[in-house]
Coordinates of C-alpha atoms in Angstrom, one line a residue:
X249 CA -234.9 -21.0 156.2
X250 CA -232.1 -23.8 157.2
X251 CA -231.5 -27.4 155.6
X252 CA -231.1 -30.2 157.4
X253 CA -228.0 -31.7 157.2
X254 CA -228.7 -35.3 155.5
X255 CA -227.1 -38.5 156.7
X256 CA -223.9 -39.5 154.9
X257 CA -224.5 -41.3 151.8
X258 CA -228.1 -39.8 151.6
X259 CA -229.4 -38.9 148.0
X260 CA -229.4 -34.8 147.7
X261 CA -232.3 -34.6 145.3
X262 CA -234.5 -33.1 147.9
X263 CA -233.9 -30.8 150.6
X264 CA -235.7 -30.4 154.1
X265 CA -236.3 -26.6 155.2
X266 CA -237.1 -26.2 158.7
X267 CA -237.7 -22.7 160.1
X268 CA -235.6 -21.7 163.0
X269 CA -236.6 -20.7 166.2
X270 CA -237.2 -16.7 166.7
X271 CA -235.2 -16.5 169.1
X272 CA -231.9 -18.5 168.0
X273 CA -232.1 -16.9 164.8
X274 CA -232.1 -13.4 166.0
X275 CA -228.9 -14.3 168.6
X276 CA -227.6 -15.7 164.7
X277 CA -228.1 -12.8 163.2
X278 CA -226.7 -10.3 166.3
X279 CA -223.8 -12.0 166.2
X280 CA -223.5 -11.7 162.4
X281 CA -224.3 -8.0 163.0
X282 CA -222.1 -7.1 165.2
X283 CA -218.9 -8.5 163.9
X284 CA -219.7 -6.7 160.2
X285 CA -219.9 -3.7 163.0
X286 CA -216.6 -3.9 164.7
X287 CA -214.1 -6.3 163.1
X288 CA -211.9 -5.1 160.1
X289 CA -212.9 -5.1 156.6
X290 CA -209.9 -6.9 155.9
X291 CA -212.1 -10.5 157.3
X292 CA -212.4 -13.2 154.4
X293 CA -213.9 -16.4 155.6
X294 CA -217.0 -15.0 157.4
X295 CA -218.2 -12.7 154.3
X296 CA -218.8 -15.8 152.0
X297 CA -219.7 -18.0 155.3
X298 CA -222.5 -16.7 157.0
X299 CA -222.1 -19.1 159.7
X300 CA -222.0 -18.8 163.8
X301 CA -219.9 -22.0 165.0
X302 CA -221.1 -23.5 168.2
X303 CA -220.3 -27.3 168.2
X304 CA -218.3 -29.1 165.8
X305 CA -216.9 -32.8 165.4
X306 CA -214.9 -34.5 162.9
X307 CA -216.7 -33.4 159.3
X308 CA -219.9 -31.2 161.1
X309 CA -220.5 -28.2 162.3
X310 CA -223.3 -26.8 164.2
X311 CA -224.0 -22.9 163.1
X312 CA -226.1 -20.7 166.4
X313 CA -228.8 -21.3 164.0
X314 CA -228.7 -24.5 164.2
X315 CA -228.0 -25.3 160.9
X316 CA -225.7 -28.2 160.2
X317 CA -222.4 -28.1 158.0
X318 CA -220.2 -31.0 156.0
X319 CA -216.7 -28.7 156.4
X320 CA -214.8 -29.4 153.5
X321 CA -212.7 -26.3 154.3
X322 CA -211.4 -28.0 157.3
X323 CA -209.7 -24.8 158.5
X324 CA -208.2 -23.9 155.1
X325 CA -206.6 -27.6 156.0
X326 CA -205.7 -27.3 159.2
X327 CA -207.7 -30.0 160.2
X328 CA -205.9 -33.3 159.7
X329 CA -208.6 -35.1 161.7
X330 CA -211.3 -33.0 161.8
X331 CA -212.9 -30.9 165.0
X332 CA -212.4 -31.5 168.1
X333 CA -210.8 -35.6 167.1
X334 CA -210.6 -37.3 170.5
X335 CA -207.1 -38.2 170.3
X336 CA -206.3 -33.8 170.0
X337 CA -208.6 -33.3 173.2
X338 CA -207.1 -35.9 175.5
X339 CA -203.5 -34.7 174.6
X340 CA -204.7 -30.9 175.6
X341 CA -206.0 -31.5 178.8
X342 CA -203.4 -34.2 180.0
X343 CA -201.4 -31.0 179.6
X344 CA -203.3 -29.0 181.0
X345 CA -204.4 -31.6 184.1
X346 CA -200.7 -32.0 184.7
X347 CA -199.7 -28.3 185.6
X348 CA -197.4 -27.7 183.3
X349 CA -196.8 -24.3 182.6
X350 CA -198.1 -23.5 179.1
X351 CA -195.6 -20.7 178.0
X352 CA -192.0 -21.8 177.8
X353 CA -190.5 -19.7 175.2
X354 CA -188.4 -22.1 173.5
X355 CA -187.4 -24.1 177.2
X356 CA -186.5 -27.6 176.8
X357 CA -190.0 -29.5 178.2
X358 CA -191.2 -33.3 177.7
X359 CA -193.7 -31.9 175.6
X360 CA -192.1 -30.3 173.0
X361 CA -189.0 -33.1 172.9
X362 CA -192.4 -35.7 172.2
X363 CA -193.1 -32.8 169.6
X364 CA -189.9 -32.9 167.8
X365 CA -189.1 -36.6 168.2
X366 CA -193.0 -37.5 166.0
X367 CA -191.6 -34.8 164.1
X368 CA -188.1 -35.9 163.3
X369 CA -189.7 -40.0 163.1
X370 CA -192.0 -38.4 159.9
X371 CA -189.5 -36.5 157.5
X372 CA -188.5 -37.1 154.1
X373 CA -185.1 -40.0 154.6
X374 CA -181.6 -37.8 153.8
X375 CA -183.3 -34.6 156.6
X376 CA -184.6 -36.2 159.3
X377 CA -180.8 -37.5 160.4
X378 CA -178.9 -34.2 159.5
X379 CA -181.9 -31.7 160.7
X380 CA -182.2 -28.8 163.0
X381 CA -185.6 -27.3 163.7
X382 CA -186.6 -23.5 164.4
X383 CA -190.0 -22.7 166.0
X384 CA -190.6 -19.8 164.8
X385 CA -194.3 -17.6 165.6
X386 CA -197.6 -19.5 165.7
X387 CA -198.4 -19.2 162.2
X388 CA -197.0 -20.4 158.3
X389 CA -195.9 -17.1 157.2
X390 CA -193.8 -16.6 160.1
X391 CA -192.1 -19.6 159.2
X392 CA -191.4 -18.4 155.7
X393 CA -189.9 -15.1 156.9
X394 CA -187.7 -17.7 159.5
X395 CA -187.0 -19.4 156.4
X396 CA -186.0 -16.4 153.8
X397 CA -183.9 -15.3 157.0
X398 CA -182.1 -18.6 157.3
X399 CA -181.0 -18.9 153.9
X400 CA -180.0 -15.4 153.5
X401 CA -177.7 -15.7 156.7
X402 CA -176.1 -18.7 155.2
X403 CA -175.6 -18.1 152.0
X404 CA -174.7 -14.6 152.3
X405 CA -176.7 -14.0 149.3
X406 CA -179.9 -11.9 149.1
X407 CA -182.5 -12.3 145.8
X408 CA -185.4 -15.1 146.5
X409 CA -186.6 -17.3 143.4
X410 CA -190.6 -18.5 143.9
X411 CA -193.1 -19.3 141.5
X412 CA -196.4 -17.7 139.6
X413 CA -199.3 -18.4 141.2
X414 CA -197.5 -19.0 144.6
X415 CA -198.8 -18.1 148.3
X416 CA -196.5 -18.2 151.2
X417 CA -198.4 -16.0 153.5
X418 CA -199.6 -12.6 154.3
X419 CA -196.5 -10.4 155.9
X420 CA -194.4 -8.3 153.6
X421 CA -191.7 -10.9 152.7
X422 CA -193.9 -14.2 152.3
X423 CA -195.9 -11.7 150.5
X424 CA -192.9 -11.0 148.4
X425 CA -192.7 -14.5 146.9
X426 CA -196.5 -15.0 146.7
X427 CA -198.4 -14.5 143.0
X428 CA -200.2 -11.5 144.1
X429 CA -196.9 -9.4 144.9
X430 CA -197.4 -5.8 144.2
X431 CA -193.8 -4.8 145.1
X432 CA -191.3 -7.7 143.5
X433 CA -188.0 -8.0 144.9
X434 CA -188.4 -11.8 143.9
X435 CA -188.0 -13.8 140.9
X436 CA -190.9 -15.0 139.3
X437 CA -190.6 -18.5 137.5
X438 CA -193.7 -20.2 135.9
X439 CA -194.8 -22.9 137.6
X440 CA -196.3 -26.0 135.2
X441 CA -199.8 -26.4 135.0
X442 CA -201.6 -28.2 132.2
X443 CA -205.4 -26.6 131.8
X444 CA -203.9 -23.1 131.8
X445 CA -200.2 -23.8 130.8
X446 CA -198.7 -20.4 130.1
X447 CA -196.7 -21.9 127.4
X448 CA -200.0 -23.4 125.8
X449 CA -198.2 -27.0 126.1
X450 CA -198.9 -28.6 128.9
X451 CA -198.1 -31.8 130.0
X452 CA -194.5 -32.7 130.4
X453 CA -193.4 -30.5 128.0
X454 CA -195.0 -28.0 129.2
X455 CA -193.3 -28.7 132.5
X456 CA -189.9 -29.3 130.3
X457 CA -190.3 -25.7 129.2
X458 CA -190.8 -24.3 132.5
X459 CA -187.6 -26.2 133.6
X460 CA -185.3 -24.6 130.8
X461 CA -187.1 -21.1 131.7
X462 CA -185.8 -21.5 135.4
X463 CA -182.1 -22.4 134.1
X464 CA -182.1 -19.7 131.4
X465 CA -182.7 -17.4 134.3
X466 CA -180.2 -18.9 136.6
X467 CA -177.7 -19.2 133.8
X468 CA -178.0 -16.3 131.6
X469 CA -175.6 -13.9 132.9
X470 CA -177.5 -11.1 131.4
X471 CA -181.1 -12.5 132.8
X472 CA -181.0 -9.6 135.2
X473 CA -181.5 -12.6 137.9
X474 CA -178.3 -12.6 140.9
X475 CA -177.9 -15.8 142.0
X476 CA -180.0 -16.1 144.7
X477 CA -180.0 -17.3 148.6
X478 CA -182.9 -20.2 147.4
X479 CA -185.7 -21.6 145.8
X480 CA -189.2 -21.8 147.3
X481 CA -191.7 -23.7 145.8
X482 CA -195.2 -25.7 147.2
X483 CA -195.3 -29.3 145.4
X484 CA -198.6 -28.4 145.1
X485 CA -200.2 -24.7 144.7
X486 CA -202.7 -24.6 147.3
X487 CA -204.5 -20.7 146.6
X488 CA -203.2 -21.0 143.2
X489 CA -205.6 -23.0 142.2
X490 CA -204.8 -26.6 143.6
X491 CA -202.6 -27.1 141.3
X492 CA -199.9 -31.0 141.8
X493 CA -196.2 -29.8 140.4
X494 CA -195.0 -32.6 138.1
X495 CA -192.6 -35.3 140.3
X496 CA -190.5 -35.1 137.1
X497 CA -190.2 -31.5 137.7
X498 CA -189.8 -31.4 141.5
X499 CA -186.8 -33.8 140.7
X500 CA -185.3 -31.3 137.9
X501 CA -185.8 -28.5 140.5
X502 CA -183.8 -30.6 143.0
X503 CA -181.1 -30.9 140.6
X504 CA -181.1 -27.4 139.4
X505 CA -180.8 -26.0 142.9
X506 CA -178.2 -28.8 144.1
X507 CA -176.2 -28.0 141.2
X508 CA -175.9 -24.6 141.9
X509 CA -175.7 -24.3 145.6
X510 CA -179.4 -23.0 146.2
X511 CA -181.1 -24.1 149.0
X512 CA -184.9 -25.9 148.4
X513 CA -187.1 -24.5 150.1
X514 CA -190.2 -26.7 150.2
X515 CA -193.5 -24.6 151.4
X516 CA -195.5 -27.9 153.4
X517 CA -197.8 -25.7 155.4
X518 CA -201.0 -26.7 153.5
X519 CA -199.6 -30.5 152.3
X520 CA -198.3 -31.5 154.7
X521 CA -199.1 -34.3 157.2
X522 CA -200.6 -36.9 155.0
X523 CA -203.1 -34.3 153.2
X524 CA -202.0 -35.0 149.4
X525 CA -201.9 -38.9 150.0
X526 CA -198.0 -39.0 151.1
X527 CA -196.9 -37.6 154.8
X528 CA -195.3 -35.1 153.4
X529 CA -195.6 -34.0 150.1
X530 CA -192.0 -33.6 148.3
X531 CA -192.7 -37.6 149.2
X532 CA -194.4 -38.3 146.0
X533 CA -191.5 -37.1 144.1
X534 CA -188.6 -38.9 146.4
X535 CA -186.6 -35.3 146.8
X536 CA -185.4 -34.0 150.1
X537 CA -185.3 -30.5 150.1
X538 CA -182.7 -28.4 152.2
X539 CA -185.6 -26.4 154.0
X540 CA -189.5 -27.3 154.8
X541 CA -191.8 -25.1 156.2
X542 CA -194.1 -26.4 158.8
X543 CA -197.3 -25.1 160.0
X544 CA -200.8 -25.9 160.4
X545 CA -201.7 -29.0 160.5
X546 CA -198.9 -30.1 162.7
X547 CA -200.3 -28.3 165.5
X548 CA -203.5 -30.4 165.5
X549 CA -206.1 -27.4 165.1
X550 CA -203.4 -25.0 167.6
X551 CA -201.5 -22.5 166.4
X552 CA -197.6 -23.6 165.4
X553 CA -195.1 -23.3 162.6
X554 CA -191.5 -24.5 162.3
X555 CA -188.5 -24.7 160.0
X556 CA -186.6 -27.8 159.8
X557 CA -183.4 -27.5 157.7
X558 CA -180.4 -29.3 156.8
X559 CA -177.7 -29.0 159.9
X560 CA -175.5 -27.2 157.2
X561 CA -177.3 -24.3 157.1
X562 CA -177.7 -23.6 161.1
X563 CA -175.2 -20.6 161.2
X564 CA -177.7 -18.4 163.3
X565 CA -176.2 -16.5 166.5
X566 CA -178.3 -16.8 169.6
X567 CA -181.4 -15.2 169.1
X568 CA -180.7 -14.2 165.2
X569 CA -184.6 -15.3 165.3
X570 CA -187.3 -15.7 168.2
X571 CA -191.2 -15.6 168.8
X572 CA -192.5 -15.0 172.4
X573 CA -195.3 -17.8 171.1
X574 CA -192.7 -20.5 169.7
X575 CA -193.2 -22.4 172.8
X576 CA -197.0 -23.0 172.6
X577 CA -196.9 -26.7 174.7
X578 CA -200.8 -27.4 173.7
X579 CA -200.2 -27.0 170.1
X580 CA -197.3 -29.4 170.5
X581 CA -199.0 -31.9 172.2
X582 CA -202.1 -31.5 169.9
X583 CA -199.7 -32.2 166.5
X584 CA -197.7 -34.9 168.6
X585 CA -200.9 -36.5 168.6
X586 CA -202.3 -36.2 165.0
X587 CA -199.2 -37.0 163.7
X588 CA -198.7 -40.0 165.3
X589 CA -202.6 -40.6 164.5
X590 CA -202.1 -40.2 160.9
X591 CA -198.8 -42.6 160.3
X592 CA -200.5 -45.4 162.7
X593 CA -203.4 -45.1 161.2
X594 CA -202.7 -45.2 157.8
X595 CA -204.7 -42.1 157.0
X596 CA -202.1 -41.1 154.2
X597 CA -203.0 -43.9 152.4
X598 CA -206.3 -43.6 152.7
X599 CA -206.2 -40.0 151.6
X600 CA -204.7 -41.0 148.3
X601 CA -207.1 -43.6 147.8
X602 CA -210.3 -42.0 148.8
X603 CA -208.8 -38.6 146.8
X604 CA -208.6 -40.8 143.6
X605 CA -212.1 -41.7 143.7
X606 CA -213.6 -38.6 144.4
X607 CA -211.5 -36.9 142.1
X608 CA -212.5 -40.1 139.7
X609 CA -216.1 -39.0 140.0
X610 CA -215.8 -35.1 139.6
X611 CA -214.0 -35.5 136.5
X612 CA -217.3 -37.4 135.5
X613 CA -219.0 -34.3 136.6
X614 CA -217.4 -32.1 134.5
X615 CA -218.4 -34.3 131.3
X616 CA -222.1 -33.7 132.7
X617 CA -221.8 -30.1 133.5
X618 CA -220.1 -27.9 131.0
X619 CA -219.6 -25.2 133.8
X620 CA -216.9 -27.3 135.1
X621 CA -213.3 -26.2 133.4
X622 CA -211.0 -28.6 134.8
X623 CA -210.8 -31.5 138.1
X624 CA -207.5 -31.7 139.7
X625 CA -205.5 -32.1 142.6
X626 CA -204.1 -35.1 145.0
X627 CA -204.8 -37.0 147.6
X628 CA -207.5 -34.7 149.8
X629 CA -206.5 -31.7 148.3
X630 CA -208.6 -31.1 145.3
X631 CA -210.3 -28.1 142.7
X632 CA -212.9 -27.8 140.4
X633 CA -212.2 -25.0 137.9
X634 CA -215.3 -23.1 137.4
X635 CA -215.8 -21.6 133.7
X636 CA -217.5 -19.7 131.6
X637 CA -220.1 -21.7 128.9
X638 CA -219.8 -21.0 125.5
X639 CA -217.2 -18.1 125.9
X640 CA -214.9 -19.0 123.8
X641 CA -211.4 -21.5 124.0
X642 CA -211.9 -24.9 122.9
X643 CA -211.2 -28.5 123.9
X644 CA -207.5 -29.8 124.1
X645 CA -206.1 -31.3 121.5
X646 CA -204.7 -35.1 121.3
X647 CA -206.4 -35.3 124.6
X648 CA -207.9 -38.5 125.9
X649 CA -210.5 -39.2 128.5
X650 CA -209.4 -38.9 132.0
X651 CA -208.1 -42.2 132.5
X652 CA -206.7 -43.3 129.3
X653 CA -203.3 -42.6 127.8
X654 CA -203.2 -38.9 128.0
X655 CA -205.2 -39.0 131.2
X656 CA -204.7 -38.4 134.7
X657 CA -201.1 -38.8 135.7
X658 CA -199.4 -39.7 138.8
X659 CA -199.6 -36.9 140.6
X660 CA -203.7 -36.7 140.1
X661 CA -203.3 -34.0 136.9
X662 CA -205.8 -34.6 134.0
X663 CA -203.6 -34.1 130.7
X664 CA -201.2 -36.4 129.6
X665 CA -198.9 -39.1 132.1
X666 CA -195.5 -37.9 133.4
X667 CA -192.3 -39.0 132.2
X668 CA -189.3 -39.7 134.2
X669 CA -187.0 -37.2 134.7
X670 CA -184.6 -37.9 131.6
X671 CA -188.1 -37.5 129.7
X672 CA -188.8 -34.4 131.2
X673 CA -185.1 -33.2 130.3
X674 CA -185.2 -34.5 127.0
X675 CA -186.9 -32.5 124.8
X676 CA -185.1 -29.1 124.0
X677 CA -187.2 -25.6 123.5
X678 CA -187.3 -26.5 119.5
X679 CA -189.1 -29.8 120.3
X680 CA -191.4 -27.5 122.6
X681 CA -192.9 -25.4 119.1
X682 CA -192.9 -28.7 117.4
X683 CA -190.1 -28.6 115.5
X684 CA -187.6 -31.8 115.5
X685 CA -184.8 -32.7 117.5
X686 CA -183.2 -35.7 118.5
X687 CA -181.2 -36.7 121.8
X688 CA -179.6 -40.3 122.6
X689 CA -183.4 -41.9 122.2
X690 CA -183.6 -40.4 118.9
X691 CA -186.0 -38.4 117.3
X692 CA -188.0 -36.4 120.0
X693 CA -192.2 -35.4 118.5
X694 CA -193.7 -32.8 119.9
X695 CA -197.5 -33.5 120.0
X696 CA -199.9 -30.5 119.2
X697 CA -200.3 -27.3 121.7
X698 CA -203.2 -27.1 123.5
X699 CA -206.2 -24.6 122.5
X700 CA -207.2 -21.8 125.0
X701 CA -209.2 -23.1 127.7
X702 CA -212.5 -21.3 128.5
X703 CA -212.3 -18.0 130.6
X704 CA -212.8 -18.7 134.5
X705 CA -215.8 -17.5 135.7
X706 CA -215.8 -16.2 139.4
X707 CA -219.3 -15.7 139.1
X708 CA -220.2 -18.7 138.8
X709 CA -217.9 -20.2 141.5
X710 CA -219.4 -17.8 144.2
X711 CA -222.9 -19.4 143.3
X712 CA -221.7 -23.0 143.3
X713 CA -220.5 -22.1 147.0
X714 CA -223.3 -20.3 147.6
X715 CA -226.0 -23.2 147.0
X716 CA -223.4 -25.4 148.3
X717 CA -223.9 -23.6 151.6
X718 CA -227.5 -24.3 151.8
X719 CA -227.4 -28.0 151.0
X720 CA -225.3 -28.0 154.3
X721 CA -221.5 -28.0 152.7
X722 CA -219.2 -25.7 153.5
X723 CA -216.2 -25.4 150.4
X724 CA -213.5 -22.6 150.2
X725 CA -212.8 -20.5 146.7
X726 CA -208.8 -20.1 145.5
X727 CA -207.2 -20.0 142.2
X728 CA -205.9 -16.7 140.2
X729 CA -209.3 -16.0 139.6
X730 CA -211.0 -17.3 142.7
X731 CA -213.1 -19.7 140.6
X732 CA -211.3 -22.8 141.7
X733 CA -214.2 -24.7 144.4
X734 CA -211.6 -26.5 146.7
X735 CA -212.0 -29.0 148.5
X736 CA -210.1 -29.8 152.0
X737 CA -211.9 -32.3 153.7
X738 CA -210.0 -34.1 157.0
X739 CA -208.3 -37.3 156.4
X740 CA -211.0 -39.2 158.4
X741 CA -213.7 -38.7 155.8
X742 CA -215.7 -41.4 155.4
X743 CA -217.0 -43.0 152.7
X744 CA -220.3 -42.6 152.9
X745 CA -219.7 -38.7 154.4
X746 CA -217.6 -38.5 150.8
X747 CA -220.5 -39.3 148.6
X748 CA -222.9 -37.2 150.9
X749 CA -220.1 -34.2 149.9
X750 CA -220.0 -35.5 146.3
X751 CA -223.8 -35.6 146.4
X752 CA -223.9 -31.9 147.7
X753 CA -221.5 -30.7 145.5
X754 CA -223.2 -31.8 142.1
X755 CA -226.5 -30.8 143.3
X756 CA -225.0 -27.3 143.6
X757 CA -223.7 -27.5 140.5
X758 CA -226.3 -28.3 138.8
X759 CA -228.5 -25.7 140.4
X760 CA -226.0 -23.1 138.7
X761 CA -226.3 -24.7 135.6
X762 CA -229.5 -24.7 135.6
X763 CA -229.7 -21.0 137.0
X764 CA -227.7 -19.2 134.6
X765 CA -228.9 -20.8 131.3
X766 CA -225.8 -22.7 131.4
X767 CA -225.7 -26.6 130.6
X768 CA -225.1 -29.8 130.9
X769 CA -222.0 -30.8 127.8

């Protein structure tokens, strides 16, 4: 049985069912059948996506079945402007009308200098005149190993510092620096987060804590830390559970790293290109980091990843690093022209705007649904922590409605508004366990910690994605336990398609609630 996909802006109480025709169901189903048959267990997508793309355009797809999709997983945010925008299809085939070859190596071609001069016109002020740029293979992780390589080469040092919860890509040394590392040749620093703050804080002492653990480490000449070749960090953690870094604390790790001679790495693979509501994420904070790491959505739906570094920092020999695919001219033209789509257009703005309604209206859903643990994110990078009901934890203490005083801050985070950064260096470790201190404001207070928040309940978070799969929404699961519903729609969302995802969403949760006993707060 399918469900019609309902017109943007359409209520979601009720659901049409149409059965599918014999036929296209059973050439469905084949297909579905023979890729569990032949492709590696190792596939992630497809087992929670039952789905058989045939047509797709901007926010739908069309399944085999014919089934259609709102895709809010938007290639796991590859998709700045959706499928198959017309602006990414005329670039492709003027290419490929022209006769240009389409495998270069890394050549000089008109192609990739348009590439690299978009490029160049976008980044952070303080990089963009003192950059070089390394295309690296067609994907983000590559660009992290280009990355770890770079620094290491210049620095002549060795050790990496990243951050719990991290993800930097699937080969051994992104893997390395990512939260699920099973073999650690990486520092580990906690990363701030307020509805699981591992110091129990949150807020910005909670991110003032996790500042002072990162220069105890750095500083400590017994912390067991070498100094390292540099720092990688995402502004904000994408698989970790959407989770915005402070812009206090992106600006105290600027100045820890600058102070020390540790190159920034800043990992922009998933932020970047206007997705969190700025082009490029550091943005929000106003830091320029010595490294950025580049990958899909700059190639406009094509494979592509790049470094772009300080000029400082170029001390490569020929070929110190290559990729036979680093020259891929459609993916350059195809991120030539989202790029230049997406500053013209304005669609960074809009993402922040649009992003702060809709997260504006979840966090209204959580008050509704007690299932719902926590609404974060920024711009059109947002999560809905799924929990368990009645499991134990408690609410947050000295913590206002979203909105209000100890609200959402800046950066989107429910829990309390950031300070500046002489607010987020203020308080000393004492202050942090609520006992006093004082610096040249006077007397610091340390409000009261936070209670535990409720287990996370991945249960419950496969089912909301389940039923929101057959209202017609596609959504992708992250977070440490997988029970964070994200939500990575493209930047050309509509506002009616928005409330049609909204409307979706709720409906799902709802059914969950409903399912498992669980209720409504």
């Amino acid at each position: 049985m399918a469900v019609t996909e309902t017109a943007p802006g359409e209520a979601m109480a009720e659901h049409t069912e149409v059965e599918e025709p014999s036929a296209t169901r059973s050439a469905h189903e084949g297909i579905l059948r023979r890729q569990s048959a032949r492709e590696s267990a190792a596939r992630t997508y497809a087992r929670a996506l039952p789905i058989v793309p045939v047509r797709a355009r901007g926010l739908t797809i069309e399944g085999a079945d014919g089934r259609r999709y709102l895709d809010c997983l938007s290639g796991a945010g590859t998709l700045a402007l959706g499928h198959n925008h017309p602006v990414v299809l005329e670039a492709i085939r003027k290419v490929l009308d022209s006769g240009a070859p389409l495998h270069v190596l890394d050549l000089a071609t008109p192609v990739k200098d348009a590439f690299i001069t978009e490029l160049f016109r976008t980044l952070p002020p303080g990089l963009a005149d003192h950059a070089r740029v390394q295309f690296c293979g067609p994907a983000g992780t590559d660009a992290v190993e280009a990355a770890f390589k770079l620094v290491r080469a210049a620095t002549g040092r060795n050790g990496m510092l990243a951050f719990a919860g991290a993800y930097h890509g699937m080969t051994s040394g992104a893997l390395e620096a990512s939260g699920d590392a099973f073999d650690v040749r990486v520092a580990r620093l906690p990363y701030p987060q307020d509805y699981r703050c591992p110091f129990g804080v949150g807020g910005p002492h909670g991110a003032e804590l996790a500042a002072r653990w990162t220069e105890s480490v750095l500083d400590d000449p017994k912390s067991g830390v070498p100094m390292p070749a540099g720092m990688i960090l995402e502004p904000v953690q994408g698989e970790g559970g959407v989770l915005p870094a402070p812009d206090a604390w992106m600006r105290r790790m600027r100045r820890i790293t600058a102070d020390r001679s540790i190159p920034l790495i800043a990992d922009e693979v998933q932020t970047g290109v206007g997705r969190t509501g700025a082009f490029w994420a550091v943005e929000h904070s106003g830091i320029t980091p010595d490294v950025m790491v580049l990958s899909k959505a700059i190639g406009g739906s094509l494979p592509l990843a790049v470094v772009v570094y300080r000029e400082e920092l170029d001390v490569w020999e020929p070929g110190a690093h290559a990729g036979t695919f680093r020259g891929n001219q459609l993916a350059m033209a195809a991120g030539t022209a989202t790029m230049a789509y997406v500053r013209e257009n304005g669609l960074t703005e809009r993402a922040a705007t649009l992003g702060a309604r809709m997260l504006e209206q979840l966090r209204g859903l959580s008050r509704e649904f007690s299932v719902i643990g926590d609404v974060r994110g920024r711009g059109l990078m947002i999560g809905v922590e799924i929990v368990e009901e009645g499991a134990g934890g408690g609410e947050r203490s000295g913590m206002a409605e979203p909105g209000g005083a100890n609200g959402p801050d800046e950066s989107g985070r429910a829990g309390g508004s950031r300070g500046s950064d002489e607010d987020c260096g203020a308080a000393g470790l004492l202050d942090s366990v609520g006992l006093s201190s004082t610096d040249d404001a006077g007397p610091v207070v340390m409000p009261g910690s936070i209670a535990s928040p409720r287990p996370a309940s991945p249960e419950l978070a496969v089912a909301v994605q389940r039923e929101c799969l057959r209202r017609g929404l596609i959504v992708e699961l992250g977070g440490r336990h997988a029970s964070v519903v994200r939500l990575l729609p493209p930047l050309t969302i509509t506002d009616e398609q928005a409330t049609a995802v909204l409307d979706r969403l709720a409906d799902a949760v709802a059914a969950v609630a409903r399912g498992h006993g669980r209720g409504v707060g």
